[in-house]
Amino acid sequence: MILNRLLLILLNVFEAYVWFKIVNLFLKRRYSVNVASFAAAIVAVIMITKSVLCWDNDNAVFNSMLTFINFGIILFLTVYLFKDSLRLKILIVLLYMVGLAISDILVMGIFLLTKETVVNDFSKPTIVITLISIISRYIVLTLIRKFHDWQNNIVGVENKLQDMIFLMIITDFSLVFLTYIFYLNISRISPEMILLLIIFNIIIVTIVFIFNIYRLLRFSRQLTENRLKTQYMQMQLQQNENMNILSNNLRSLRHDMNNHIGVIYGLLDTKQYNKLKSYLNGIYKNLQEANDIIIVNNEILSIILNNKKHLANEKMIQLVTWIEVKDFILTEIEICSLIGNILDNAIEATDKVPVDAIDIDREIKFVCVEKEEGWYIDCKNPFVEAPLITEEGLMTTKKNKESHGIGSRTMQDIIKKYNGTLEYSTDDINFIVKIFISKESNRSYQKEKNM
């Protein structure tokens, strides 16, 4: 009896820990982690008190009242300690409560399958039932954590997450309530019927979960495509603006050429060599802008490279390119996103290198070549602080991780689509990105593009 009650206390403590982990996964803390930990301890004490009061009390109304009070305190602590919307806070608390209920249903199903107990025994759980309950709660917590990690890797699902949780909670709550109704009439229902109900519950929950995953994936795909199209259009507009400025400068230079020659002769005749040098530098600057234009066979690639070269020049960064591409398997939007993100990251990292640095050049080397076996894309840029590279890829250290992580995930999605490889590496002072896309593994895409 003593061991059983100690295990029940341990179960209560673990349930408080589950609450602590779930709310910290989905919600933003208003206070420090120590305050949240103290709140979890309060929840544990409340749950233990509830269990102690219910040990020798078979009054269903009293037990239900304690459960309701327990739920209210948990909801109050969640609302008070976290910043997010009230709707999301309530949904997360409901997710926690439904998770515990599903855990109990799983335990009931396991014991009905083994036929070592009857349903009435669950009102007074044994040591084995309590241990299985702890394990089942750990499984539910693990599944919720896996779901959270998975949705974090999908672009732009934050706004849809609440709707998905709400639909799952409504479904789960309905099934739990149905199970409870059966439990109240257990004297008229066979254990086999309860087992069938549990299996039915699991099947329905699985179907709803898969349906929601499908909705999230479709929404994320549409959102990614819209973002790529927007980025593509913005880059075209910027390039058109830059080309218009350059065209106007060249037109003005050609129109004023006679005047320029006259001024040059005048400065030579009067031997004003310093003014002549300054005047020629101004003309040379306009000519240099024309010489800096990168012209390649792929129009969108030309637009991106010229746009990024203009941006690099403004930041006093030298962008050196080597381009040998006749045809690209990627779509224009994919080229815009992939190359644009690579060069944006390179320019941002290089801009942190001091202009007066002695041992580091503010120079980016970008290579994009097409060979018989496929396409090679390499980019090398200096850094001040080495990026964090893990087995999963490049980890951002920026504060707004969600926003900055979208570019990297989009790159990975594009490379994955074409069965390519994406490698990150560093040497003493440079960060290096290497991409390879095979022609052999993309014959179908090439035929589709050529149609």
XYZ file of C-alpha atoms in Angstrom:
451
model
C 0.000 0.000 0.000
C 2.797 2.437 0.943
C 4.765 1.676 -2.231
C 1.650 2.144 -4.347
C 0.959 5.546 -2.804
C 4.577 6.616 -3.258
C 4.300 5.679 -6.929
C 1.076 7.700 -7.201
C 2.943 10.701 -5.785
C 5.695 10.099 -8.350
C 3.007 9.974 -11.060
C 1.659 13.349 -9.870
C 5.141 14.876 -9.961
C 5.671 13.542 -13.470
C 2.322 14.978 -14.604
C 3.471 18.396 -13.335
C 6.712 17.905 -15.283
C 4.693 17.077 -18.422
C 2.742 20.337 -17.986
C 6.008 22.267 -17.547
C 7.519 20.799 -20.733
C 4.412 21.236 -22.912
C 3.754 24.891 -22.008
C 7.439 25.737 -22.475
C 7.425 24.070 -25.888
C 4.493 26.002 -27.339
C 4.383 29.246 -25.314
C 6.745 32.155 -24.628
C 7.655 32.662 -20.970
C 6.774 35.978 -19.342
C 9.317 35.415 -16.566
C 12.525 33.425 -16.063
C 12.749 29.641 -16.236
C 13.176 29.554 -12.440
C 9.722 31.105 -11.994
C 8.236 28.547 -14.401
C 9.977 25.737 -12.494
C 8.540 27.040 -9.219
C 5.082 27.036 -10.823
C 5.626 23.402 -11.864
C 6.451 22.584 -8.235
C 3.182 24.245 -7.175
C 1.283 22.145 -9.724
C 2.980 19.009 -8.365
C 1.979 19.875 -4.779
C -1.624 20.515 -5.867
C -1.795 17.190 -7.715
C -0.313 15.310 -4.753
C -2.827 16.978 -2.424
C -5.655 15.941 -4.753
C -4.430 12.330 -4.758
C -4.119 12.257 -0.956
C -7.656 13.596 -0.539
C -9.012 11.021 -3.004
C -7.210 7.960 -1.571
C -9.974 6.885 0.786
C -12.813 8.910 -0.685
C -15.196 7.260 -3.138
C -17.418 10.322 -3.533
C -17.497 10.941 -7.303
C -18.776 14.518 -6.924
C -15.975 15.414 -4.497
C -13.320 13.862 -6.741
C -14.697 15.641 -9.821
C -14.687 18.947 -7.935
C -11.019 18.493 -7.010
C -10.191 17.700 -10.646
C -11.973 20.872 -11.771
C -10.101 22.982 -9.184
C -6.830 21.403 -10.299
C -7.609 22.284 -13.924
C -8.471 25.875 -12.950
C -5.181 26.385 -11.093
C -3.166 24.979 -14.004
C -5.029 27.258 -16.417
C -4.440 30.288 -14.157
C -0.689 29.612 -13.907
C -0.456 29.118 -17.667
C -2.287 32.382 -18.398
C -0.280 34.339 -15.819
C 3.208 33.016 -16.612
C 3.174 33.087 -20.419
C 2.822 35.853 -23.031
C 0.858 34.313 -25.884
C -2.807 34.836 -26.749
C -5.442 33.581 -24.302
C -6.830 31.254 -26.979
C -3.490 29.530 -27.481
C -2.921 29.225 -23.710
C -6.309 27.563 -23.234
C -5.634 25.242 -26.183
C -2.275 24.169 -24.748
C -3.793 23.437 -21.318
C -6.556 21.424 -23.010
C -3.901 19.609 -25.047
C -2.171 18.718 -21.773
C -5.378 17.456 -20.129
C -6.460 15.477 -23.191
C -2.949 14.018 -23.419
C -3.289 12.691 -19.854
C -6.717 11.257 -20.669
C -5.414 9.527 -23.800
C -2.570 8.145 -21.691
C -5.110 6.596 -19.293
C -7.049 5.118 -22.212
C -3.832 3.531 -23.533
C -3.155 1.988 -20.121
C -6.706 0.616 -20.001
C -6.304 -0.859 -23.476
C -3.004 -2.545 -22.595
C -4.472 -4.262 -19.551
C -7.632 -5.302 -21.343
C -5.472 -6.917 -24.026
C -3.519 -8.885 -21.416
C -6.812 -9.872 -19.704
C -5.073 -9.694 -16.341
C -7.473 -7.153 -14.884
C -11.021 -5.889 -15.180
C -12.112 -2.367 -15.944
C -13.372 -1.743 -12.396
C -9.798 -2.138 -11.090
C -8.772 1.177 -12.665
C -10.601 3.151 -9.985
C -8.021 1.789 -7.490
C -4.820 1.437 -9.550
C -2.212 -1.109 -8.593
C 1.554 -0.661 -8.610
C 1.802 -2.101 -12.122
C -0.972 0.164 -13.442
C 0.720 3.218 -11.896
C 4.066 2.315 -13.479
C 2.436 1.789 -16.874
C 0.668 5.154 -16.449
C 4.019 6.898 -15.938
C 5.429 5.213 -19.039
C 2.356 6.066 -21.130
C 2.557 9.728 -20.065
C 6.205 9.766 -21.081
C 5.229 8.358 -24.495
C 2.546 11.033 -24.948
C 5.043 13.765 -23.955
C 7.596 12.382 -26.429
C 5.027 12.380 -29.248
C 4.051 15.993 -28.479
C 7.713 17.051 -28.449
C 8.333 15.285 -31.759
C 5.312 17.024 -33.250
C 6.578 20.399 -32.000
C 10.058 19.807 -33.481
C 8.508 18.670 -36.764
C 6.241 21.717 -37.146
C 9.208 24.011 -36.401
C 10.906 22.675 -39.527
C 7.933 23.540 -41.737
C 7.849 27.058 -43.124
C 5.066 29.380 -41.995
C 2.769 27.053 -40.031
C 2.650 29.218 -36.896
C -0.780 30.692 -37.645
C -2.245 27.314 -38.621
C -0.902 25.525 -35.553
C -3.668 26.794 -33.250
C -6.380 25.572 -35.632
C -4.725 22.180 -35.855
C -4.435 21.835 -32.063
C -8.053 22.949 -31.656
C -9.348 20.334 -34.108
C -7.300 17.583 -32.454
C -8.476 18.591 -28.971
C -12.146 18.608 -30.008
C -11.759 15.157 -31.561
C -9.802 13.739 -28.627
C -12.126 15.279 -26.043
C -15.165 13.804 -27.782
C -13.573 10.363 -27.810
C -12.487 10.620 -24.175
C -15.988 11.719 -23.172
C -17.483 8.792 -25.086
C -15.119 6.423 -23.275
C -16.128 7.942 -19.936
C -19.833 7.384 -20.718
C -19.052 3.740 -21.421
C -17.085 3.560 -18.177
C -20.080 4.818 -16.164
C -22.155 1.977 -17.638
C -19.437 -0.632 -17.275
C -21.738 -3.117 -15.568
C -23.712 -3.469 -18.802
C -20.719 -3.510 -21.176
C -18.210 -6.272 -21.744
C -14.426 -5.676 -21.615
C -14.281 -6.628 -25.308
C -16.619 -3.740 -26.107
C -14.401 -1.317 -24.180
C -11.365 -2.654 -26.048
C -13.081 -2.079 -29.396
C -13.905 1.469 -28.307
C -10.271 2.139 -27.415
C -9.088 0.807 -30.775
C -11.706 2.979 -32.484
C -10.434 6.013 -30.542
C -6.850 5.388 -31.613
C -7.859 4.989 -35.271
C -9.891 8.232 -35.278
C -7.100 10.197 -33.565
C -4.590 8.861 -36.110
C -6.820 9.833 -39.045
C -7.345 13.352 -37.671
C -3.602 13.732 -37.061
C -2.707 12.630 -40.602
C -5.357 14.947 -42.051
C -3.912 17.896 -40.128
C -0.378 17.044 -41.206
C -1.536 17.012 -44.831
C -3.172 20.434 -44.374
C -0.015 21.866 -42.816
C 2.220 20.535 -45.574
C -0.043 21.900 -48.299
C -0.293 25.288 -46.601
C 3.483 25.421 -46.078
C 4.114 24.544 -49.730
C 1.774 27.282 -50.952
C 3.283 29.824 -48.570
C 6.813 28.951 -49.689
C 5.858 29.333 -53.350
C 4.268 32.719 -52.654
C 7.354 33.898 -50.800
C 9.621 32.778 -53.615
C 7.458 34.566 -56.175
C 7.484 37.735 -54.083
C 11.253 37.549 -53.687
C 11.628 37.003 -57.425
C 9.456 40.013 -58.271
C 11.248 42.253 -55.765
C 14.603 41.276 -57.211
C 13.428 41.991 -60.753
C 12.100 45.405 -59.717
C 15.368 46.229 -57.957
C 17.409 45.119 -60.944
C 15.241 47.142 -63.328
C 15.752 50.187 -61.132
C 19.522 49.647 -61.077
C 19.632 49.121 -64.837
C 17.587 52.282 -65.429
C 20.001 54.308 -63.311
C 22.979 52.831 -65.149
C 21.348 53.391 -68.541
C 20.630 57.031 -67.712
C 24.224 57.543 -66.579
C 25.613 56.042 -69.791
C 23.185 58.027 -71.936
C 24.208 61.196 -70.132
C 27.884 60.318 -70.518
C 27.540 59.743 -74.275
C 25.499 62.924 -74.728
C 28.058 65.003 -72.848
C 31.137 63.395 -74.430
C 31.934 66.446 -76.565
C 31.665 68.644 -73.507
C 33.892 66.255 -71.550
C 36.578 66.343 -74.255
C 36.414 70.131 -74.300
C 36.848 70.314 -70.539
C 39.770 67.863 -70.670
C 41.579 69.935 -73.337
C 40.934 73.080 -71.329
C 42.389 71.599 -68.149
C 45.421 70.327 -70.097
C 46.067 73.708 -71.692
C 45.916 75.446 -68.321
C 48.008 72.658 -66.740
C 45.462 72.051 -63.971
C 46.454 68.421 -63.609
C 44.889 67.784 -60.192
C 41.490 68.990 -61.391
C 41.960 66.971 -64.579
C 42.635 63.817 -62.568
C 39.565 64.381 -60.400
C 37.427 65.039 -63.479
C 38.649 61.863 -65.219
C 37.968 59.838 -62.070
C 34.338 60.942 -62.201
C 34.019 59.871 -65.836
C 35.826 56.600 -65.121
C 33.426 55.793 -62.280
C 30.475 55.919 -64.672
C 32.329 53.761 -67.200
C 33.314 51.298 -64.473
C 29.667 50.784 -63.560
C 29.039 49.652 -67.122
C 32.074 47.355 -67.066
C 30.875 45.771 -63.811
C 27.718 44.415 -65.426
C 27.673 40.601 -65.348
C 26.255 39.114 -68.529
C 25.482 35.371 -68.671
C 23.202 33.224 -70.809
C 20.636 32.787 -68.046
C 18.643 36.025 -67.708
C 17.434 35.543 -64.139
C 20.941 34.559 -63.045
C 22.242 37.797 -64.608
C 19.622 39.795 -62.716
C 20.493 38.161 -59.385
C 24.265 38.489 -59.800
C 24.087 42.138 -60.871
C 21.712 42.951 -58.054
C 23.955 41.321 -55.452
C 27.087 42.868 -56.978
C 25.470 46.300 -56.671
C 24.596 45.540 -53.040
C 28.139 44.308 -52.337
C 29.684 47.437 -53.899
C 27.556 49.633 -51.648
C 29.002 47.797 -48.636
C 32.581 48.000 -50.016
C 32.666 44.237 -50.634
C 34.220 42.713 -53.729
C 32.098 40.029 -55.397
C 34.159 37.842 -57.739
C 32.156 35.524 -59.999
C 32.917 32.680 -62.384
C 29.819 31.659 -64.333
C 29.687 28.984 -67.043
C 26.052 27.926 -67.335
C 24.171 27.376 -70.581
C 20.984 25.927 -69.163
C 19.771 25.469 -65.601
C 17.423 22.735 -64.422
C 16.058 24.983 -61.670
C 13.053 27.189 -62.337
C 13.519 30.964 -62.339
C 11.922 31.270 -58.907
C 14.141 28.491 -57.515
C 17.265 30.122 -58.987
C 16.216 33.413 -57.428
C 15.691 31.831 -54.019
C 18.743 29.544 -53.973
C 21.380 31.913 -55.395
C 19.794 34.929 -53.718
C 19.907 33.359 -50.248
C 23.478 32.130 -50.702
C 24.746 35.577 -51.713
C 22.621 37.413 -49.130
C 24.135 35.289 -46.359
C 27.635 35.756 -47.789
C 27.262 39.551 -48.020
C 25.820 39.754 -44.506
C 28.707 37.722 -43.039
C 31.392 39.594 -45.020
C 29.977 42.972 -44.004
C 30.838 42.119 -40.380
C 34.535 41.947 -41.303
C 36.163 45.325 -40.487
C 37.074 47.381 -43.557
C 40.592 47.911 -42.204
C 41.172 44.218 -41.418
C 44.734 43.247 -42.363
C 44.552 39.443 -42.528
C 41.018 39.096 -43.980
C 39.867 40.354 -47.392
C 36.281 41.566 -47.739
C 35.855 39.394 -50.815
C 33.221 36.862 -51.877
C 34.040 34.216 -54.469
C 31.025 32.725 -56.228
C 31.243 29.915 -58.796
C 28.392 28.431 -60.833
C 29.475 26.062 -63.601
C 27.746 23.437 -65.693
C 29.661 20.270 -66.521
C 28.783 17.002 -68.183
C 27.777 15.343 -64.913
C 25.797 18.239 -63.474
C 25.834 21.732 -61.959
C 28.318 22.926 -59.345
C 27.644 25.953 -57.132
C 30.365 27.105 -54.722
C 30.476 30.206 -52.561
C 33.277 31.287 -50.233
C 33.129 34.272 -47.910
C 35.103 35.433 -44.852
C 33.607 35.515 -41.377
C 34.279 37.115 -38.012
C 32.498 34.439 -35.974
C 32.478 30.867 -37.271
C 28.925 29.600 -37.963
C 27.578 26.582 -36.102
C 27.474 23.536 -38.388
C 25.763 20.332 -37.207
C 24.756 17.054 -38.826
C 21.346 18.599 -39.557
C 22.915 21.558 -41.367
C 23.620 25.196 -40.633
C 22.290 26.458 -37.291
C 21.477 30.164 -37.035
C 22.709 32.091 -33.987
C 20.540 35.113 -34.730
C 17.837 36.269 -32.326
C 14.997 35.952 -34.840
C 15.692 32.307 -35.608
C 12.308 31.592 -37.181
C 12.616 34.377 -39.735
C 16.260 33.741 -40.592
C 15.768 29.972 -40.679
C 13.265 30.182 -43.541
C 15.994 30.918 -46.124
C 18.088 27.915 -45.108
C 15.096 25.573 -45.088
C 14.015 26.831 -48.511
C 17.501 26.117 -49.884
C 17.413 22.610 -48.418
C 13.975 21.961 -49.912
C 15.157 23.008 -53.389
C 18.287 20.845 -53.212
C 16.267 17.900 -51.912
C 13.752 18.252 -54.756
C 16.521 17.681 -57.330
C 18.346 14.977 -55.322
C 21.321 17.287 -54.925
C 23.895 17.671 -52.168
C 24.425 20.686 -49.910
C 27.613 20.889 -47.859
C 28.800 23.509 -45.372
C 32.412 23.802 -44.235
C 34.946 26.302 -42.893
C 38.660 26.912 -43.035
C 40.595 29.355 -40.863
C 38.821 32.481 -42.107
C 36.253 31.398 -44.722
C 32.798 29.852 -44.726
C 32.202 27.610 -47.749
C 28.977 26.394 -49.355
C 29.156 23.593 -51.938
C 26.149 22.427 -53.963
C 25.980 19.738 -56.623
C 22.934 18.826 -58.709
C 23.309 15.755 -60.906
C 21.976 15.676 -64.458
C 21.600 11.899 -64.416
C 19.153 11.871 -61.493
C 17.044 14.674 -62.981
C 16.286 13.503 -66.513
C 12.542 13.764 -65.906
C 12.805 17.398 -64.785
C 14.931 18.257 -67.829
C 12.379 16.716 -70.214
C 9.546 18.522 -68.434
C 11.375 21.853 -68.662
C 12.184 21.427 -72.350
C 8.563 20.647 -73.298
